Coordinates of C-alpha atoms and ligand atoms in Angstrom, one line a residue:
M1 CA 0.0 0.0 0.0
S2 CA 1.4 3.4 -1.0
D3 CA 0.8 6.8 0.6
T4 CA 0.0 9.4 -1.9
Y5 CA 1.1 13.1 -1.7
D6 CA 1.1 15.9 -4.3
V7 CA 4.9 16.2 -3.9
V8 CA 7.6 13.8 -2.6
V9 CA 10.9 15.4 -1.7
L10 CA 14.1 13.2 -1.3
G11 CA 16.6 14.9 1.1
A12 CA 15.9 17.5 3.8
G13 CA 18.9 19.8 3.3
P14 CA 18.4 23.5 2.6
A15 CA 17.2 22.8 -0.9
G16 CA 14.7 20.1 0.1
E17 CA 13.3 22.0 3.1
N18 CA 12.7 25.1 1.1
L19 CA 11.1 23.4 -1.9
A20 CA 8.8 21.5 0.5
D21 CA 7.9 24.7 2.3
R22 CA 7.2 26.5 -0.9
A23 CA 5.1 23.7 -2.5
H24 CA 3.1 23.4 0.7
A25 CA 2.5 27.1 0.8
A26 CA 1.1 26.7 -2.7
G27 CA -1.6 24.4 -1.3
L28 CA 0.0 21.0 -2.0
S29 CA 0.5 18.1 0.3
V30 CA 4.2 17.4 0.7
V31 CA 6.3 14.6 2.3
I32 CA 10.1 14.8 2.7
V33 CA 12.4 11.8 3.1
E34 CA 15.6 12.2 5.1
R35 CA 18.1 9.5 5.9
E36 CA 20.3 11.4 8.3
L37 CA 19.7 14.8 9.9
V38 CA 17.0 17.3 8.8
G39 CA 18.9 20.4 7.8
G40 CA 21.5 18.6 5.6
E41 CA 25.1 19.1 5.1
C42 CA 25.0 22.9 5.5
S43 CA 23.7 22.9 9.0
Y44 CA 25.9 20.2 10.6
W45 CA 29.0 19.7 8.5
A46 CA 29.4 22.6 6.1
C47 CA 28.3 26.3 6.2
M48 CA 27.4 26.7 9.9
P49 CA 30.2 24.8 11.6
S50 CA 32.9 26.1 9.2
K51 CA 31.8 29.7 9.6
A52 CA 31.6 29.2 13.4
L53 CA 35.2 28.0 13.3
L54 CA 36.3 30.9 11.2
R55 CA 34.5 33.9 12.8
P56 CA 36.6 34.0 15.9
V57 CA 39.7 34.0 13.7
S58 CA 38.6 37.0 11.7
A59 CA 37.3 38.8 14.8
V60 CA 40.7 38.6 16.5
H61 CA 42.5 39.6 13.4
D62 CA 40.1 42.6 12.9
A63 CA 40.9 43.8 16.4
E64 CA 44.6 43.2 15.9
R65 CA 44.6 45.4 12.8
V66 CA 43.3 48.5 14.7
E67 CA 45.8 50.4 16.9
G68 CA 44.3 50.8 20.4
A69 CA 42.1 47.8 20.0
R70 CA 45.1 45.6 19.2
Q71 CA 46.4 46.2 22.8
A72 CA 43.2 44.8 24.2
V73 CA 43.7 41.5 22.4
S74 CA 46.2 39.4 24.2
G75 CA 46.9 35.7 24.2
D76 CA 45.7 33.0 21.8
L77 CA 42.3 31.9 20.7
D78 CA 40.5 29.9 23.4
V79 CA 40.2 26.7 21.3
A80 CA 37.8 24.9 23.7
A81 CA 35.5 27.9 23.6
V82 CA 35.7 28.2 19.8
L83 CA 34.8 24.5 19.5
A84 CA 32.0 24.8 22.0
R85 CA 30.5 27.7 20.1
R86 CA 30.9 25.7 16.9
D87 CA 29.0 22.9 18.5
E88 CA 26.2 25.3 19.4
F89 CA 26.0 26.5 15.8
A90 CA 25.8 22.8 14.6
S91 CA 23.0 22.3 17.1
H92 CA 25.1 19.6 18.7
W93 CA 24.2 17.5 15.6
N94 CA 20.7 17.2 16.8
D95 CA 17.9 18.1 14.3
D96 CA 14.9 18.5 16.8
G97 CA 14.7 22.2 15.9
Q98 CA 14.5 21.7 12.2
V99 CA 12.1 18.8 12.6
S100 CA 9.7 21.1 14.5
W101 CA 10.2 23.8 11.8
L102 CA 9.1 21.2 9.1
S103 CA 6.1 20.2 11.1
G104 CA 5.2 23.8 11.7
A105 CA 5.4 24.3 7.9
G106 CA 2.9 21.5 7.4
V107 CA 5.4 19.1 5.8
D108 CA 5.4 15.4 6.7
L109 CA 8.7 13.7 7.4
V110 CA 9.6 10.1 6.7
R111 CA 13.0 9.1 8.1
G112 CA 14.9 6.6 6.0
H113 CA 16.8 6.1 2.7
G114 CA 14.6 7.0 -0.3
R115 CA 14.9 5.6 -3.8
L116 CA 13.0 6.2 -6.9
A117 CA 11.0 3.2 -7.9
G118 CA 9.6 4.2 -11.3
V119 CA 7.6 7.1 -12.5
R120 CA 6.4 9.3 -9.5
Q121 CA 7.2 6.4 -7.2
V122 CA 9.6 6.4 -4.2
T123 CA 10.4 3.5 -1.8
V124 CA 11.9 4.3 1.6
T125 CA 14.0 1.9 3.5
L126 CA 13.0 2.8 7.1
P127 CA 15.5 2.8 10.0
D128 CA 14.0 -0.4 11.4
G129 CA 14.6 -2.2 8.0
G130 CA 11.0 -1.9 6.9
A131 CA 9.9 -0.2 3.7
R132 CA 7.3 2.4 2.9
S133 CA 6.1 3.3 -0.6
L134 CA 5.2 6.9 -1.6
T135 CA 3.4 8.0 -4.7
A136 CA 3.5 11.6 -6.0
R137 CA 0.5 13.0 -7.8
H138 CA 2.5 15.9 -9.3
A139 CA 6.2 15.8 -8.7
V140 CA 9.2 14.1 -7.1
A141 CA 12.1 16.4 -6.2
V142 CA 15.6 15.0 -5.8
C143 CA 17.4 17.2 -3.3
T144 CA 20.0 14.6 -2.1
G145 CA 23.0 17.0 -2.2
S146 CA 26.6 16.0 -2.6
R147 CA 29.5 14.5 -0.6
A148 CA 33.3 14.9 -0.6
A149 CA 35.0 13.2 -3.6
I150 CA 37.8 10.8 -2.6
P151 CA 40.0 10.5 -5.7
P152 CA 41.6 7.1 -6.5
V153 CA 45.0 8.0 -5.1
P154 CA 46.9 4.8 -4.0
G155 CA 46.5 4.1 -0.3
L156 CA 44.1 7.1 0.3
A157 CA 41.0 5.2 1.1
D158 CA 42.8 3.0 3.7
A159 CA 44.4 6.1 5.3
R160 CA 41.1 7.2 6.8
P161 CA 41.4 10.8 5.4
W162 CA 39.4 13.6 6.8
T163 CA 36.7 15.0 4.5
S164 CA 34.8 18.3 5.1
R165 CA 32.7 16.4 7.7
E166 CA 35.7 15.7 10.0
A167 CA 37.2 19.1 9.3
T168 CA 34.1 20.9 10.5
S169 CA 33.2 18.6 13.4
A170 CA 36.6 17.7 14.9
K171 CA 36.8 17.8 18.7
R172 CA 40.5 18.9 18.8
A173 CA 43.1 20.4 16.5
P174 CA 45.4 17.9 15.0
G175 CA 49.1 18.7 15.6
R176 CA 49.9 18.6 11.9
L177 CA 47.2 18.8 9.3
I178 CA 47.9 18.3 5.6
V179 CA 45.1 19.8 3.5
V180 CA 44.9 18.6 -0.1
G181 CA 43.0 21.0 -2.4
G182 CA 43.2 24.8 -3.0
G183 CA 39.5 25.5 -3.4
V184 CA 37.1 27.1 -1.0
V185 CA 37.0 24.2 1.5
G186 CA 40.8 23.7 1.5
V187 CA 41.5 27.4 2.0
E188 CA 38.8 27.9 4.7
M189 CA 39.8 24.9 6.7
A190 CA 43.5 25.7 6.4
T191 CA 42.7 29.2 7.8
A192 CA 40.7 27.8 10.7
W193 CA 42.9 25.0 11.9
Q194 CA 46.1 26.9 11.6
A195 CA 44.6 29.5 13.8
L196 CA 43.3 26.9 16.2
G197 CA 46.8 25.4 16.7
S198 CA 47.5 22.9 14.0
K199 CA 50.6 23.2 11.8
V200 CA 48.9 23.2 8.4
T201 CA 50.4 22.3 5.0
L202 CA 48.2 23.1 2.0
V203 CA 48.8 21.2 -1.2
A204 CA 47.1 22.4 -4.4
R205 CA 47.5 21.0 -7.9
R206 CA 47.3 24.5 -9.4
T207 CA 47.0 27.8 -7.6
L208 CA 44.4 28.7 -4.9
L209 CA 40.8 29.6 -5.6
T210 CA 41.0 29.0 -9.4
S211 CA 37.4 29.8 -10.1
I212 CA 37.7 33.4 -8.9
E213 CA 39.8 36.3 -10.3
P214 CA 43.5 35.2 -10.0
F215 CA 44.5 38.1 -7.6
A216 CA 42.2 36.6 -5.0
G217 CA 44.1 33.4 -4.7
E218 CA 47.4 35.2 -4.7
I219 CA 46.4 37.5 -1.8
V220 CA 44.9 34.6 0.2
A221 CA 48.0 32.4 -0.4
E222 CA 50.3 35.2 0.9
S223 CA 48.1 35.7 3.9
L224 CA 48.1 31.9 4.7
V225 CA 51.9 31.9 4.5
S226 CA 52.1 34.8 6.9
A227 CA 49.8 33.0 9.2
G228 CA 52.3 30.1 9.2
V229 CA 50.7 27.7 6.7
E230 CA 53.1 26.0 4.3
V231 CA 51.4 26.5 0.9
R232 CA 52.5 24.1 -1.9
T233 CA 51.0 25.0 -5.2
G234 CA 51.4 23.3 -8.6
V235 CA 51.9 19.8 -7.1
S236 CA 49.9 16.6 -7.1
V237 CA 49.5 13.9 -4.5
T238 CA 50.6 10.5 -5.8
A239 CA 50.1 8.3 -2.8
V240 CA 48.9 8.4 0.9
H241 CA 49.7 6.0 3.6
R242 CA 48.7 5.9 7.3
Q243 CA 51.3 4.0 9.4
A244 CA 50.5 1.8 12.4
D245 CA 51.4 4.6 14.8
G246 CA 48.8 6.8 13.2
E247 CA 51.1 9.1 11.3
V248 CA 50.0 9.9 7.7
T249 CA 52.4 10.1 4.8
V250 CA 51.5 12.1 1.7
R251 CA 53.7 11.5 -1.3
L252 CA 54.0 14.3 -3.8
E253 CA 54.9 13.9 -7.5
G254 CA 58.7 14.0 -7.6
G255 CA 58.8 11.7 -4.6
E256 CA 58.9 14.2 -1.7
E257 CA 56.9 13.0 1.4
L258 CA 54.9 15.1 3.8
R259 CA 54.1 13.8 7.3
G260 CA 51.1 14.7 9.3
D261 CA 48.6 13.6 11.9
E262 CA 45.6 14.0 9.6
V263 CA 45.1 14.5 5.9
L264 CA 42.0 16.5 4.7
M265 CA 40.9 15.7 1.2
A266 CA 39.2 18.8 -0.2
V267 CA 39.3 18.2 -3.9
G268 CA 35.7 18.5 -5.0
R269 CA 32.3 17.0 -4.5
E270 CA 30.3 14.2 -6.1
P271 CA 26.5 13.9 -6.2
N272 CA 24.5 11.7 -3.8
T273 CA 22.9 9.8 -6.6
H274 CA 24.6 6.5 -6.4
D275 CA 21.8 4.7 -4.6
I276 CA 18.6 6.6 -5.3
G277 CA 17.0 4.4 -7.9
L278 CA 17.9 6.5 -11.0
E279 CA 18.2 3.3 -13.0
T280 CA 14.4 2.7 -12.6
I281 CA 13.7 5.7 -14.8
G282 CA 16.5 5.2 -17.3
L283 CA 19.1 7.6 -15.7
A284 CA 22.7 6.7 -14.8
P285 CA 23.4 6.2 -11.0
G286 CA 26.1 8.4 -9.7
S287 CA 25.6 11.2 -12.2
W288 CA 24.9 14.9 -11.6
L289 CA 21.3 15.6 -12.6
A290 CA 21.2 18.1 -15.5
V291 CA 18.1 20.3 -15.3
S292 CA 16.3 23.1 -17.1
D293 CA 16.2 26.6 -15.5
T294 CA 13.0 25.5 -13.7
C295 CA 15.0 22.6 -12.3
V296 CA 13.1 19.9 -14.2
V297 CA 15.4 17.0 -14.9
D298 CA 16.4 16.7 -18.6
Q299 CA 15.7 13.3 -20.3
V300 CA 12.7 12.5 -18.2
D301 CA 9.3 12.6 -19.9
E302 CA 6.3 14.6 -18.6
G303 CA 8.4 16.9 -16.4
W304 CA 7.5 15.2 -13.1
L305 CA 11.1 14.9 -11.8
Y306 CA 12.9 17.9 -10.3
A307 CA 16.5 18.1 -9.1
V308 CA 17.4 21.0 -6.8
G309 CA 20.5 22.1 -4.9
D310 CA 24.0 20.6 -5.2
V311 CA 22.7 17.5 -6.9
N312 CA 22.1 19.4 -10.2
H313 CA 25.7 20.8 -10.2
R314 CA 24.6 24.4 -11.1
A315 CA 26.1 26.2 -8.2
L316 CA 27.1 24.3 -5.1
L317 CA 26.0 26.9 -2.6
T318 CA 23.3 26.9 0.0
H319 CA 21.8 30.3 -1.1
Q320 CA 21.7 29.1 -4.7
G321 CA 20.1 25.8 -3.8
K322 CA 17.4 27.7 -1.8
Y323 CA 16.8 30.0 -4.7
Q324 CA 16.3 27.1 -7.0
A325 CA 14.0 25.5 -4.4
R326 CA 11.8 28.6 -4.4
V327 CA 11.7 28.6 -8.2
A328 CA 10.9 24.9 -8.4
G329 CA 8.5 24.9 -5.5
D330 CA 6.5 27.7 -7.1
A331 CA 6.6 26.0 -10.5
I332 CA 5.2 22.8 -9.1
G333 CA 2.5 24.7 -7.3
A334 CA 1.6 26.6 -10.5
Q335 CA 1.6 23.4 -12.6
A336 CA -0.7 21.6 -10.1
K337 CA -3.2 24.5 -10.5
G338 CA -2.9 24.4 -14.3
E339 CA -1.4 27.9 -14.4
P340 CA 1.2 28.9 -17.1
L341 CA 4.8 29.0 -16.0
A342 CA 7.0 32.1 -16.2
T343 CA 10.1 30.4 -17.6
E344 CA 11.5 33.4 -19.6
P345 CA 14.9 34.7 -18.3
W346 CA 14.3 36.4 -14.9
G347 CA 10.8 35.0 -14.8
R348 CA 9.4 33.7 -11.5
H349 CA 9.9 30.1 -12.6
S350 CA 13.4 30.4 -14.0
A351 CA 16.7 30.1 -12.0
T352 CA 18.3 32.5 -14.4
A353 CA 20.8 33.9 -11.7
D354 CA 22.6 30.5 -11.7
H355 CA 24.1 31.3 -15.1
A356 CA 26.0 34.5 -14.5
A357 CA 25.1 36.2 -11.2
V358 CA 26.1 33.7 -8.5
P359 CA 27.5 35.5 -5.4
Q360 CA 30.0 33.7 -3.2
V361 CA 31.9 34.7 0.0
I362 CA 35.0 32.8 1.0
F363 CA 35.6 33.3 4.7
S364 CA 39.3 33.2 4.5
D365 CA 41.4 35.9 6.1
P366 CA 41.2 38.3 4.3
E367 CA 37.7 37.5 2.9
V368 CA 37.0 37.0 -0.7
A369 CA 33.6 38.1 -2.2
A370 CA 32.8 37.6 -5.8
V371 CA 29.7 37.7 -8.0
G372 CA 29.1 37.2 -11.7
L373 CA 31.8 36.7 -14.4
T374 CA 35.5 37.0 -14.0
A375 CA 37.2 39.1 -16.8
E376 CA 38.4 35.9 -18.4
Q377 CA 35.0 34.3 -18.3
A378 CA 33.3 37.4 -19.8
R379 CA 35.8 37.6 -22.6
R380 CA 35.4 33.8 -23.3
E381 CA 31.7 34.5 -23.7
G382 CA 32.7 36.9 -26.5
R383 CA 31.8 40.1 -24.5
E384 CA 33.6 43.4 -25.0
V385 CA 34.7 44.2 -21.5
K386 CA 36.4 46.9 -19.6
V387 CA 38.1 45.9 -16.4
V388 CA 38.7 48.3 -13.5
D389 CA 41.2 47.3 -10.7
Y390 CA 41.5 49.3 -7.5
E391 CA 43.6 48.8 -4.3
L392 CA 41.0 48.7 -1.5
G393 CA 43.6 50.1 0.9
D394 CA 43.4 53.5 -0.9
V395 CA 39.7 53.9 0.0
A396 CA 39.3 56.1 3.1
G397 CA 36.8 53.7 4.8
A398 CA 39.2 50.8 4.4
G399 CA 42.0 52.7 6.1
L400 CA 39.7 53.3 9.1
Y401 CA 38.5 49.7 9.1
A402 CA 42.1 48.4 9.5
D403 CA 45.5 50.0 9.8
G404 CA 47.5 49.2 6.7
Y405 CA 44.4 47.7 5.1
R406 CA 45.5 45.2 2.4
G407 CA 42.9 44.3 -0.3
S408 CA 42.0 44.6 -3.9
A409 CA 38.9 44.9 -6.0
R410 CA 37.9 44.5 -9.6
M411 CA 34.8 45.3 -11.6
V412 CA 34.1 43.9 -15.0
V413 CA 31.8 45.9 -17.2
D414 CA 30.3 44.7 -20.4
T415 CA 30.8 47.8 -22.5
G416 CA 28.5 46.7 -25.2
R417 CA 25.6 46.5 -22.8
G418 CA 26.8 49.2 -20.5
H419 CA 26.5 47.4 -17.2
L420 CA 28.4 45.4 -14.7
V421 CA 28.8 41.6 -15.3
G422 CA 31.2 40.8 -12.4
A423 CA 32.9 42.1 -9.3
T424 CA 35.5 40.7 -6.9
F425 CA 36.6 42.1 -3.6
V426 CA 39.4 40.8 -1.4
G427 CA 40.1 42.3 2.0
P428 CA 38.9 42.4 5.6
G429 CA 35.1 42.8 5.9
V430 CA 34.3 42.6 2.2
G431 CA 31.8 39.8 2.5
E432 CA 29.1 42.2 3.7
M433 CA 29.7 44.5 0.7
L434 CA 28.9 41.8 -1.9
H435 CA 25.2 42.3 -2.1
A436 CA 25.5 45.7 -3.7
A437 CA 27.4 44.2 -6.5
T438 CA 24.9 41.3 -6.9
I439 CA 22.1 43.9 -7.3
A440 CA 24.1 45.8 -9.9
V441 CA 24.8 42.6 -11.9
V442 CA 21.3 41.1 -11.6
G443 CA 19.6 44.4 -12.1
E444 CA 21.8 45.2 -15.1
V445 CA 22.0 48.7 -13.7
P446 CA 23.4 51.1 -16.4
I447 CA 26.8 52.4 -15.4
E448 CA 25.6 56.0 -15.8
R449 CA 22.8 55.2 -13.2
L450 CA 25.2 53.6 -10.8
W451 CA 27.0 57.0 -10.6
H452 CA 23.9 58.2 -8.7
A453 CA 24.1 55.4 -6.2
V454 CA 26.2 57.4 -3.7
P455 CA 28.2 55.3 -1.2
S456 CA 28.4 56.5 2.4
Y457 CA 31.5 58.2 3.6
P458 CA 33.7 56.8 5.1
T459 CA 32.8 53.2 4.3
I460 CA 34.7 50.6 2.3
S461 CA 31.8 50.8 -0.1
E462 CA 33.3 54.0 -1.5
I463 CA 35.2 51.6 -3.7
W464 CA 32.1 52.1 -6.0
L465 CA 32.9 55.7 -6.4
R466 CA 36.6 54.9 -7.2
F467 CA 35.5 52.2 -9.6
L468 CA 33.3 54.6 -11.5
E469 CA 35.8 57.4 -11.5
E470 CA 38.4 55.0 -12.9
Y471 CA 35.9 53.8 -15.5
G472 CA 35.5 57.3 -16.7
C473 CA 32.2 58.5 -15.3
Ligands
FAD1 C1 32.9 22.7 4.3 C2 31.8 23.3 3.5 C3 31.5 24.6 3.8 C4 30.5 25.2 3.0 N1 30.2 26.5 3.3 C5 29.2 27.1 2.6 C6 28.8 28.5 2.9 O1 29.4 29.1 3.7 N2 27.9 29.0 2.2 C7 27.2 28.4 1.2 O2 26.3 28.9 0.6 N3 27.5 27.1 0.9 C8 28.5 26.4 1.6 N4 28.8 25.1 1.3 C9 27.9 24.4 0.4 C10 26.6 23.9 1.0 O3 26.9 23.2 2.1 C11 25.8 23.1 0.0 O4 25.7 23.8 -1.2 C12 24.4 22.8 0.6 O5 24.5 22.1 1.7 C13 23.6 22.0 -0.5 O6 22.3 21.8 0.0 P1 21.5 20.6 -0.6 O7 20.1 20.7 0.1 O8 21.5 20.6 -2.0 O9 22.2 19.3 -0.1 P2 22.7 18.8 1.4 O10 22.9 19.9 2.3 O11 23.8 17.9 1.1 O12 21.4 18.0 1.9 C14 21.1 16.8 1.2 C15 20.2 15.9 2.2 O13 19.7 14.8 1.5 C16 19.9 13.7 2.3 N5 19.9 12.5 1.5 C17 20.8 12.1 0.6 N6 20.4 11.0 -0.1 C18 19.3 10.6 0.5 C19 18.4 9.5 0.2 N7 18.6 8.6 -0.7 N8 17.3 9.4 1.0 C20 17.0 10.4 2.0 N9 17.8 11.4 2.2 C21 18.9 11.5 1.5 C22 21.2 13.9 3.1 O14 21.2 13.1 4.3 C23 21.1 15.4 3.4 O15 20.4 15.7 4.6 C24 29.8 24.5 2.0 C25 30.1 23.2 1.8 C26 31.1 22.6 2.5 C27 31.5 21.1 2.2

């Protein structure tokens, strides 16, 4: 016997929760299936605990960069207190709060591992080993997220490497931590654990933060080095071995060996689609699920299958997954009522921002904040661009924010269309400045009109004035 709902959601991470909420608000009955903790990776092993580890680091550095305040900061970080605060932000890995939020939102929860079992059918293996069948009248949404990729490096799997999960939930700082990967997770966790007492070595195959403007990775690498991190770029790991005494050996190409107490693999993500029954509807298990702008899965007839969040590989960020969830949840609601969908670019049922307006803050020290296209990406798209670079330290507000403020900023303007297509800021406190740039990119605000958006004096946002002066306004 199968329980029937309008919508069945697989996975209660931020994407699944938001889609369920939105579809229910549209008047549909919704059930969500979760095999682990309601709230997903973001709440317990990603955004929340990682930022809770990093915030004390930047708070102390912010104070240390201001004469007068610097004298008030003495001693090291209180590691036990930082970890205890992190535990609070991870809700002690208990999902009671989010379960009651779901129930308040009117969404039913089934705990267990869900698998597609044909068109609009889902089977759940329950924690007690039993099974429950669910049928969707309108849509099934796969929101199963992603997990750390463990590459086939000889010896690695047996060496019990840390993934982002251990790096965000560890109860103590390892003496020596080898971080493999120069992307966001590698950089953020190297920043945090070095400050919390580990001796960190960061190994990256190329440079750091390669998806952002190159100057960002350069500044962050210099800053990691000055914090005591050994940064090794342009090298690959060829083998990993954990010895009987617990020490880990990481061999680099060329034969050199690094020794540590833990090795964190931060070399990318893979989709949680290996065991969700994709084969029952003709899709390949283990693949990312390609979707339309409404998040309907390609290659599935009748548009009943949605994939939202990390699993569709569009933008592996919580805020983008939640945006897609709002788009898809509203679309499912409209379709159920027989209403037409607004799927034109920037329409209500189109996740258009995923293409060229994704904002991202990297909570390294200094912070990196970027939205839209890099200069190279814009040129590769065939756009005529004008790039304006500016040293953030030359902005009056930045000098007040930190003595000897070090930072840099770039705006990329599509000169053919006369508006901003990308912006990148690197420096203390820049994360909170990003949304202004996001609005300019998404709103395609004409450069001449931006001139009239006057930034407050003396804030770091006066970078906008400097940008526009340099541009020629
Ligand atoms: C260390 C780290 C830090 C990050 N920091 C940030 C940040 O600061 N800001 C930001 O925007 N993004 C950040 N991210 C990315 C962010 O965590 C993800 O983009 C986000 O969690 C994706 O949400 P999701 O709902 O798609 O998937 P997830 O959060 O992965 O949730 C998927 C859920 O589905 C469940 N599930 C999977 N398979 C099944 C199944 N078969 N049956 C039932 N349930 C299933 C899982 O248990 C999980 O609860 C970070 C990622 C990492 C690794």
